[in-house]
PDB file of C-alpha atoms and ligand atoms in Angstrom:
ATOM      1  CA  UNK A   1      97.438 108.457  64.772  1.00 54.00           C
ATOM      2  CA  UNK A   2      99.375 111.925  65.235  1.00 60.00           C
ATOM      3  CA  UNK A   3     102.981 111.617  66.877  1.00 76.00           C
ATOM      4  CA  UNK A   4     103.247 112.917  70.349  1.00 80.00           C
ATOM      5  CA  UNK A   5     105.860 115.877  70.885  1.00 89.00           C
ATOM      6  CA  UNK A   6     107.513 114.596  74.218  1.00 93.00           C
ATOM      7  CA  UNK A   7     110.628 116.115  76.213  1.00 96.00           C
ATOM      8  CA  UNK A   8     111.771 115.758  79.919  1.00 97.00           C
ATOM      9  CA  UNK A   9     110.407 118.163  82.347  1.00 97.00           C
ATOM     10  CA  UNK A  10     113.331 120.748  82.950  1.00 97.00           C
ATOM     11  CA  UNK A  11     113.112 120.508  86.900  1.00 96.00           C
ATOM     12  CA  UNK A  12     111.095 117.585  88.142  1.00 97.00           C
ATOM     13  CA  UNK A  13     112.466 114.097  87.473  1.00 97.00           C
ATOM     14  CA  UNK A  14     110.290 111.413  85.739  1.00 97.00           C
ATOM     15  CA  UNK A  15     107.895 114.196  84.533  1.00 98.00           C
ATOM     16  CA  UNK A  16     107.597 114.414  80.667  1.00 97.00           C
ATOM     17  CA  UNK A  17     105.926 117.278  78.696  1.00 97.00           C
ATOM     18  CA  UNK A  18     103.771 115.630  76.165  1.00 97.00           C
ATOM     19  CA  UNK A  19     102.262 118.043  73.608  1.00 95.00           C
ATOM     20  CA  UNK A  20     102.663 120.893  76.269  1.00 95.00           C
ATOM     21  CA  UNK A  21     100.982 118.723  78.895  1.00 96.00           C
ATOM     22  CA  UNK A  22     102.926 117.877  81.833  1.00 98.00           C
ATOM     23  CA  UNK A  23     102.620 113.804  82.253  1.00 98.00           C
ATOM     24  CA  UNK A  24     103.909 111.621  85.369  1.00 98.00           C
ATOM     25  CA  UNK A  25     104.144 108.112  86.317  1.00 98.00           C
ATOM     26  CA  UNK A  26     101.148 106.621  87.406  1.00 98.00           C
ATOM     27  CA  UNK A  27     102.761 105.001  90.387  1.00 97.00           C
ATOM     28  CA  UNK A  28     102.911 108.514  91.589  1.00 98.00           C
ATOM     29  CA  UNK A  29      99.299 108.341  92.399  1.00 98.00           C
ATOM     30  CA  UNK A  30     100.173 105.488  94.974  1.00 97.00           C
ATOM     31  CA  UNK A  31     103.000 107.674  96.561  1.00 96.00           C
ATOM     32  CA  UNK A  32     100.839 110.941  96.643  1.00 97.00           C
ATOM     33  CA  UNK A  33      98.405 108.615  98.871  1.00 95.00           C
ATOM     34  CA  UNK A  34     101.419 107.847 101.331  1.00 95.00           C
ATOM     35  CA  UNK A  35     102.974 111.190 101.463  1.00 97.00           C
ATOM     36  CA  UNK A  36     103.037 114.053  98.812  1.00 97.00           C
ATOM     37  CA  UNK A  37     106.197 115.452 100.069  1.00 98.00           C
ATOM     38  CA  UNK A  38     108.135 112.323  99.503  1.00 97.00           C
ATOM     39  CA  UNK A  39     107.441 113.110  95.495  1.00 98.00           C
ATOM     40  CA  UNK A  40     108.934 116.605  96.359  1.00 98.00           C
ATOM     41  CA  UNK A  41     111.988 115.313  98.137  1.00 97.00           C
ATOM     42  CA  UNK A  42     112.853 112.480  95.661  1.00 97.00           C
ATOM     43  CA  UNK A  43     111.762 114.453  92.053  1.00 98.00           C
ATOM     44  CA  UNK A  44     111.880 118.128  92.909  1.00 97.00           C
ATOM     45  CA  UNK A  45     114.698 118.327  95.167  1.00 96.00           C
ATOM     46  CA  UNK A  46     116.444 115.244  93.701  1.00 96.00           C
ATOM     47  CA  UNK A  47     117.229 113.515  96.956  1.00 95.00           C
ATOM     48  CA  UNK A  48     118.534 110.152  95.978  1.00 89.00           C
ATOM     49  CA  UNK A  49     117.883 107.065  98.423  1.00 84.00           C
ATOM     50  CA  UNK A  50     118.554 103.385  98.173  1.00 76.00           C
ATOM     51  CA  UNK A  51     115.285 101.600  97.347  1.00 73.00           C
ATOM     52  CA  UNK A  52     113.669  99.808 100.243  1.00 71.00           C
ATOM     53  CA  UNK A  53     113.829  95.872 100.576  1.00 71.00           C
ATOM     54  CA  UNK A  54     110.233  95.781  99.326  1.00 72.00           C
ATOM     55  CA  UNK A  55     111.137  97.433  96.301  1.00 69.00           C
ATOM     56  CA  UNK A  56     113.974  95.503  95.502  1.00 68.00           C
ATOM     57  CA  UNK A  57     111.920  92.274  95.816  1.00 70.00           C
ATOM     58  CA  UNK A  58     109.127  93.729  93.835  1.00 70.00           C
ATOM     59  CA  UNK A  59     111.298  94.640  91.107  1.00 70.00           C
ATOM     60  CA  UNK A  60     112.740  90.757  91.166  1.00 68.00           C
ATOM     61  CA  UNK A  61     109.097  89.241  91.293  1.00 71.00           C
ATOM     62  CA  UNK A  62     108.305  91.458  88.214  1.00 65.00           C
ATOM     63  CA  UNK A  63     111.310  90.126  86.138  1.00 69.00           C
ATOM     64  CA  UNK A  64     110.616  86.814  87.145  1.00 68.00           C
ATOM     65  CA  UNK A  65     106.822  86.920  86.359  1.00 68.00           C
ATOM     66  CA  UNK A  66     107.580  88.564  83.031  1.00 65.00           C
ATOM     67  CA  UNK A  67     110.087  85.864  82.162  1.00 68.00           C
ATOM     68  CA  UNK A  68     107.694  83.110  82.859  1.00 70.00           C
ATOM     69  CA  UNK A  69     105.214  84.763  80.763  1.00 61.00           C
ATOM     70  CA  UNK A  70     107.438  85.169  77.789  1.00 64.00           C
ATOM     71  CA  UNK A  71     107.997  81.613  77.793  1.00 64.00           C
ATOM     72  CA  UNK A  72     104.486  80.791  76.249  1.00 65.00           C
ATOM     73  CA  UNK A  73     103.500  84.236  75.087  1.00 68.00           C
ATOM     74  CA  UNK A  74     102.603  84.886  71.611  1.00 70.00           C
ATOM     75  CA  UNK A  75     103.769  88.246  70.544  1.00 68.00           C
ATOM     76  CA  UNK A  76     100.835  90.459  69.394  1.00 84.00           C
ATOM     77  CA  UNK A  77     100.035  94.092  68.530  1.00 90.00           C
ATOM     78  CA  UNK A  78      97.614  96.100  70.884  1.00 91.00           C
ATOM     79  CA  UNK A  79      94.990  96.097  67.824  1.00 91.00           C
ATOM     80  CA  UNK A  80      95.534  92.299  67.538  1.00 91.00           C
ATOM     81  CA  UNK A  81      94.927  91.629  71.170  1.00 93.00           C
ATOM     82  CA  UNK A  82      91.751  93.563  71.080  1.00 92.00           C
ATOM     83  CA  UNK A  83      90.644  91.472  68.215  1.00 91.00           C
ATOM     84  CA  UNK A  84      91.398  88.270  69.668  1.00 93.00           C
ATOM     85  CA  UNK A  85      89.687  89.187  73.182  1.00 94.00           C
ATOM     86  CA  UNK A  86      86.396  89.509  71.320  1.00 92.00           C
ATOM     87  CA  UNK A  87      85.877  86.067  71.382  1.00 93.00           C
ATOM     88  CA  UNK A  88      88.660  84.482  73.780  1.00 94.00           C
ATOM     89  CA  UNK A  89      90.160  85.557  77.037  1.00 95.00           C
ATOM     90  CA  UNK A  90      93.825  86.729  76.807  1.00 95.00           C
ATOM     91  CA  UNK A  91      96.136  87.700  79.414  1.00 95.00           C
ATOM     92  CA  UNK A  92      98.997  90.149  78.886  1.00 95.00           C
ATOM     93  CA  UNK A  93     101.841  91.596  80.999  1.00 95.00           C
ATOM     94  CA  UNK A  94     103.585  94.967  81.437  1.00 94.00           C
ATOM     95  CA  UNK A  95     101.158  96.428  79.149  1.00 95.00           C
ATOM     96  CA  UNK A  96     102.135 100.271  78.598  1.00 95.00           C
ATOM     97  CA  UNK A  97      99.160 102.655  78.580  1.00 96.00           C
ATOM     98  CA  UNK A  98      99.435 106.596  78.050  1.00 96.00           C
ATOM     99  CA  UNK A  99      96.930 109.286  78.410  1.00 97.00           C
ATOM    100  CA  UNK A 100      98.231 112.605  77.053  1.00 96.00           C
ATOM    101  CA  UNK A 101      95.222 114.325  77.872  1.00 97.00           C
ATOM    102  CA  UNK A 102      95.126 113.521  81.681  1.00 98.00           C
ATOM    103  CA  UNK A 103      98.818 113.462  81.389  1.00 98.00           C
ATOM    104  CA  UNK A 104      99.634 109.795  83.053  1.00 98.00           C
ATOM    105  CA  UNK A 105     101.812 106.903  81.797  1.00 97.00           C
ATOM    106  CA  UNK A 106     102.443 103.408  82.977  1.00 97.00           C
ATOM    107  CA  UNK A 107     102.703  99.864  82.790  1.00 97.00           C
ATOM    108  CA  UNK A 108      99.851  97.594  83.868  1.00 97.00           C
ATOM    109  CA  UNK A 109     101.345  94.537  85.743  1.00 96.00           C
ATOM    110  CA  UNK A 110      98.705  92.237  84.396  1.00 97.00           C
ATOM    111  CA  UNK A 111      95.517  92.549  82.266  1.00 97.00           C
ATOM    112  CA  UNK A 112      92.851  89.807  81.414  1.00 97.00           C
ATOM    113  CA  UNK A 113      91.186  90.922  78.485  1.00 96.00           C
ATOM    114  CA  UNK A 114      87.765  88.772  77.959  1.00 96.00           C
ATOM    115  CA  UNK A 115      84.972  89.140  75.612  1.00 94.00           C
ATOM    116  CA  UNK A 116      82.835  90.849  78.472  1.00 93.00           C
ATOM    117  CA  UNK A 117      85.352  92.941  80.368  1.00 95.00           C
ATOM    118  CA  UNK A 118      89.032  93.842  80.773  1.00 97.00           C
ATOM    119  CA  UNK A 119      90.363  93.054  84.248  1.00 98.00           C
ATOM    120  CA  UNK A 120      93.451  95.272  85.394  1.00 98.00           C
ATOM    121  CA  UNK A 121      95.579  93.719  88.008  1.00 98.00           C
ATOM    122  CA  UNK A 122      97.979  95.565  90.035  1.00 97.00           C
ATOM    123  CA  UNK A 123     100.439  93.473  92.176  1.00 96.00           C
ATOM    124  CA  UNK A 124     101.208  94.586  95.742  1.00 95.00           C
ATOM    125  CA  UNK A 125     103.229  93.292  98.562  1.00 92.00           C
ATOM    126  CA  UNK A 126     100.727  92.719 100.950  1.00 92.00           C
ATOM    127  CA  UNK A 127      97.118  92.107 101.236  1.00 95.00           C
ATOM    128  CA  UNK A 128      95.620  95.300 102.249  1.00 96.00           C
ATOM    129  CA  UNK A 129      93.633  97.522 100.056  1.00 97.00           C
ATOM    130  CA  UNK A 130      95.079 100.796 100.739  1.00 96.00           C
ATOM    131  CA  UNK A 131      93.438 103.744  99.195  1.00 96.00           C
ATOM    132  CA  UNK A 132      96.601 104.648  97.585  1.00 96.00           C
ATOM    133  CA  UNK A 133      97.083 101.329  96.073  1.00 97.00           C
ATOM    134  CA  UNK A 134      93.345 101.893  94.828  1.00 98.00           C
ATOM    135  CA  UNK A 135      94.125 105.260  93.589  1.00 98.00           C
ATOM    136  CA  UNK A 136      97.030 103.821  91.478  1.00 98.00           C
ATOM    137  CA  UNK A 137      95.017 100.871  89.926  1.00 98.00           C
ATOM    138  CA  UNK A 138      92.211 103.459  88.991  1.00 98.00           C
ATOM    139  CA  UNK A 139      94.949 105.506  87.424  1.00 98.00           C
ATOM    140  CA  UNK A 140      95.734 102.312  85.191  1.00 98.00           C
ATOM    141  CA  UNK A 141      92.007 101.992  84.477  1.00 98.00           C
ATOM    142  CA  UNK A 142      91.778 105.708  83.182  1.00 98.00           C
ATOM    143  CA  UNK A 143      94.814 105.328  80.864  1.00 98.00           C
ATOM    144  CA  UNK A 144      93.830 102.125  79.525  1.00 97.00           C
ATOM    145  CA  UNK A 145      90.303 103.446  78.944  1.00 96.00           C
ATOM    146  CA  UNK A 146      91.997 106.511  77.124  1.00 95.00           C
ATOM    147  CA  UNK A 147      94.467 103.917  75.104  1.00 94.00           C
ATOM    148  CA  UNK A 148      91.549 102.078  73.637  1.00 93.00           C
ATOM    149  CA  UNK A 149      89.795 105.074  72.537  1.00 91.00           C
ATOM    150  CA  UNK A 150      91.246 105.265  69.060  1.00 89.00           C
ATOM    151  CA  UNK A 151      90.291 101.572  68.702  1.00 87.00           C
ATOM    152  CA  UNK A 152      86.408 102.307  69.644  1.00 81.00           C
ATOM    153  CA  UNK A 153      85.181 100.988  66.294  1.00 76.00           C
ATOM    154  CA  UNK A 154      86.989  97.798  66.435  1.00 73.00           C
ATOM    155  CA  UNK A 155      85.931  96.805  69.969  1.00 74.00           C
ATOM    156  CA  UNK A 156      82.690  95.009  69.380  1.00 72.00           C
ATOM    157  CA  UNK A 157      80.257  94.926  72.283  1.00 75.00           C
ATOM    158  CA  UNK A 158      80.836  97.560  74.959  1.00 85.00           C
ATOM    159  CA  UNK A 159      83.061  96.228  77.521  1.00 92.00           C
ATOM    160  CA  UNK A 160      83.717  97.481  81.257  1.00 94.00           C
ATOM    161  CA  UNK A 161      86.688  97.928  83.153  1.00 97.00           C
ATOM    162  CA  UNK A 162      87.738  96.092  86.605  1.00 98.00           C
ATOM    163  CA  UNK A 163      90.234  97.221  88.621  1.00 98.00           C
ATOM    164  CA  UNK A 164      91.963  94.534  91.053  1.00 98.00           C
ATOM    165  CA  UNK A 165      94.726  94.176  93.505  1.00 98.00           C
ATOM    166  CA  UNK A 166      96.552  91.049  93.809  1.00 98.00           C
ATOM    167  CA  UNK A 167      98.993  89.887  96.680  1.00 96.00           C
ATOM    168  CA  UNK A 168     102.338  89.673  94.796  1.00 92.00           C
ATOM    169  CA  UNK A 169     103.692  86.395  93.844  1.00 90.00           C
ATOM    170  CA  UNK A 170     100.209  84.628  94.586  1.00 94.00           C
ATOM    171  CA  UNK A 171      96.603  84.346  92.927  1.00 94.00           C
ATOM    172  CA  UNK A 172      95.175  86.363  95.830  1.00 97.00           C
ATOM    173  CA  UNK A 173      93.061  88.955  94.475  1.00 97.00           C
ATOM    174  CA  UNK A 174      92.333  90.664  97.640  1.00 98.00           C
ATOM    175  CA  UNK A 175      90.467  93.481  96.369  1.00 98.00           C
ATOM    176  CA  UNK A 176      88.210  94.564  93.141  1.00 98.00           C
ATOM    177  CA  UNK A 177      85.779  96.798  92.028  1.00 98.00           C
ATOM    178  CA  UNK A 178      84.319  98.087  88.647  1.00 98.00           C
ATOM    179  CA  UNK A 179      85.840 101.330  87.310  1.00 98.00           C
ATOM    180  CA  UNK A 180      82.411 103.379  87.244  1.00 97.00           C
ATOM    181  CA  UNK A 181      81.706 106.743  86.510  1.00 97.00           C
ATOM    182  CA  UNK A 182      82.390 107.581  90.243  1.00 98.00           C
ATOM    183  CA  UNK A 183      85.677 105.870  90.284  1.00 98.00           C
ATOM    184  CA  UNK A 184      86.555 107.866  87.159  1.00 98.00           C
ATOM    185  CA  UNK A 185      85.723 111.352  88.485  1.00 98.00           C
ATOM    186  CA  UNK A 186      87.459 110.642  91.735  1.00 98.00           C
ATOM    187  CA  UNK A 187      90.789 109.638  90.079  1.00 98.00           C
ATOM    188  CA  UNK A 188      90.496 112.619  87.636  1.00 98.00           C
ATOM    189  CA  UNK A 189      90.244 114.784  90.452  1.00 98.00           C
ATOM    190  CA  UNK A 190      93.350 113.264  91.934  1.00 98.00           C
ATOM    191  CA  UNK A 191      95.275 113.481  88.736  1.00 98.00           C
ATOM    192  CA  UNK A 192      94.587 117.267  88.685  1.00 98.00           C
ATOM    193  CA  UNK A 193      95.688 117.430  92.185  1.00 98.00           C
ATOM    194  CA  UNK A 194      99.051 116.078  91.292  1.00 98.00           C
ATOM    195  CA  UNK A 195      99.114 118.229  87.917  1.00 98.00           C
ATOM    196  CA  UNK A 196      98.780 121.144  90.316  1.00 98.00           C
ATOM    197  CA  UNK A 197     101.587 120.182  92.610  1.00 98.00           C
ATOM    198  CA  UNK A 198     103.665 119.828  89.456  1.00 98.00           C
ATOM    199  CA  UNK A 199     102.840 123.019  87.927  1.00 97.00           C
ATOM    200  CA  UNK A 200     103.305 124.416  91.650  1.00 96.00           C
ATOM    201  CA  UNK A 201      99.926 125.928  91.924  1.00 97.00           C
ATOM    202  CA  UNK A 202      99.229 123.777  95.075  1.00 97.00           C
ATOM    203  CA  UNK A 203     102.092 122.704  97.597  1.00 97.00           C
ATOM    204  CA  UNK A 204     103.250 119.374  98.255  1.00 97.00           C
ATOM    205  CA  UNK A 205     101.969 118.400 101.884  1.00 97.00           C
ATOM    206  CA  UNK A 206     103.881 116.131 104.117  1.00 97.00           C
ATOM    207  CA  UNK A 207     101.865 113.579 106.077  1.00 97.00           C
ATOM    208  CA  UNK A 208     100.957 114.138 109.651  1.00 95.00           C
ATOM    209  CA  UNK A 209     101.077 110.424 110.383  1.00 95.00           C
ATOM    210  CA  UNK A 210     104.465 109.533 112.515  1.00 95.00           C
ATOM    211  CA  UNK A 211     103.853 105.773 111.696  1.00 94.00           C
ATOM    212  CA  UNK A 212     104.310 106.532 107.660  1.00 95.00           C
ATOM    213  CA  UNK A 213     107.409 108.788 108.595  1.00 96.00           C
ATOM    214  CA  UNK A 214     108.911 105.619 110.450  1.00 94.00           C
ATOM    215  CA  UNK A 215     108.729 103.456 107.591  1.00 91.00           C
ATOM    216  CA  UNK A 216     109.619 106.052 105.018  1.00 93.00           C
ATOM    217  CA  UNK A 217     113.066 105.773 103.216  1.00 92.00           C
ATOM    218  CA  UNK A 218     113.330 109.464 103.121  1.00 94.00           C
ATOM    219  CA  UNK A 219     113.288 109.937 106.953  1.00 93.00           C
ATOM    220  CA  UNK A 220     116.728 110.824 107.424  1.00 92.00           C
ATOM    221  CA  UNK A 221     116.650 113.593 104.735  1.00 93.00           C
ATOM    222  CA  UNK A 222     113.322 114.802 105.473  1.00 96.00           C
ATOM    223  CA  UNK A 223     112.676 118.337 107.145  1.00 95.00           C
ATOM    224  CA  UNK A 224     109.036 117.611 107.628  1.00 96.00           C
ATOM    225  CA  UNK A 225     109.087 114.308 109.196  1.00 93.00           C
ATOM    226  CA  UNK A 226     106.073 114.113 111.854  1.00 92.00           C
ATOM    227  CA  UNK A 227     107.269 113.559 115.242  1.00 79.00           C
ATOM    228  CA  UNK A 228     105.571 110.896 117.534  1.00 74.00           C
ATOM    229  CA  UNK A 229     102.824 112.263 119.501  1.00 65.00           C
ATOM    230  CA  UNK A 230     101.688 114.226 116.467  1.00 58.00           C
ATOM    231  CA  UNK A 231      98.959 112.754 114.639  1.00 52.00           C
TER     232      UNK A 231
HETATM  233  S1  SF4 Q   1     109.623 111.115 106.397  1.00 74.95           S
HETATM  234 FE1  SF4 Q   1     107.358 111.411 106.539  1.00 74.95          FE
HETATM  235  S2  SF4 Q   1     106.883 113.660 105.855  1.00 74.95           S
HETATM  236 FE2  SF4 Q   1     108.988 113.004 105.032  1.00 74.95          FE
HETATM  237  S3  SF4 Q   1     108.592 112.396 103.053  1.00 74.95           S
HETATM  238 FE3  SF4 Q   1     108.451 110.484 104.660  1.00 74.95          FE
HETATM  239  S4  SF4 Q   1     106.485 110.172 104.993  1.00 74.95           S
HETATM  240 FE4  SF4 Q   1     106.668 112.406 104.098  1.00 74.95          FE
END
């Protein structure tokens, strides 16, 4: 596989330039759905804010699940996992995925690889399937689809991809859907929107929803905060 040339973006934190294409973390698809302006404040303006309690709990829970998983896990390459899962169900955590083409990258919380399909799971603090959470898990599905492309000949039967959201720390999968053509086209459009924000072809738009601003960790530093009464 040809080596990707990669360097940090000179002005926007967390963005890498890979083979000339801006590449952003898939978690931004979630932030974009909440409020694009928060990405601008954090990554363009460089405003640093303490993580929220939810974020701290989430990080700890990730680490705990990762430790539990490692106790029984057998190390394997990605190719070996694809091969094994042709005949048996396997599970992996924190699987790195990358699409240089679409300019996205991230880690899948958990993936079940079965002889029939791949199920991509993103853990969330609550049990409501927000559009922004669905965008994020669809982003992982797209990056995973791109990641397996070079292994197409070794995949066996064609396996579909299912996206799923699970309540953190539980087995409660509260939303799932096939990653079909419609979902794929929709998420590609959204990724293009974020790419346009990064290249400043379009402007970061602040939310008009005061409820979101009330819970936003940037509310004290934000000059575009929506006021009560404004919807
Ligand atoms: S305070 Fe409101 S407008 Fe500002 S970044 Fe947060 S959610 Fe967006």
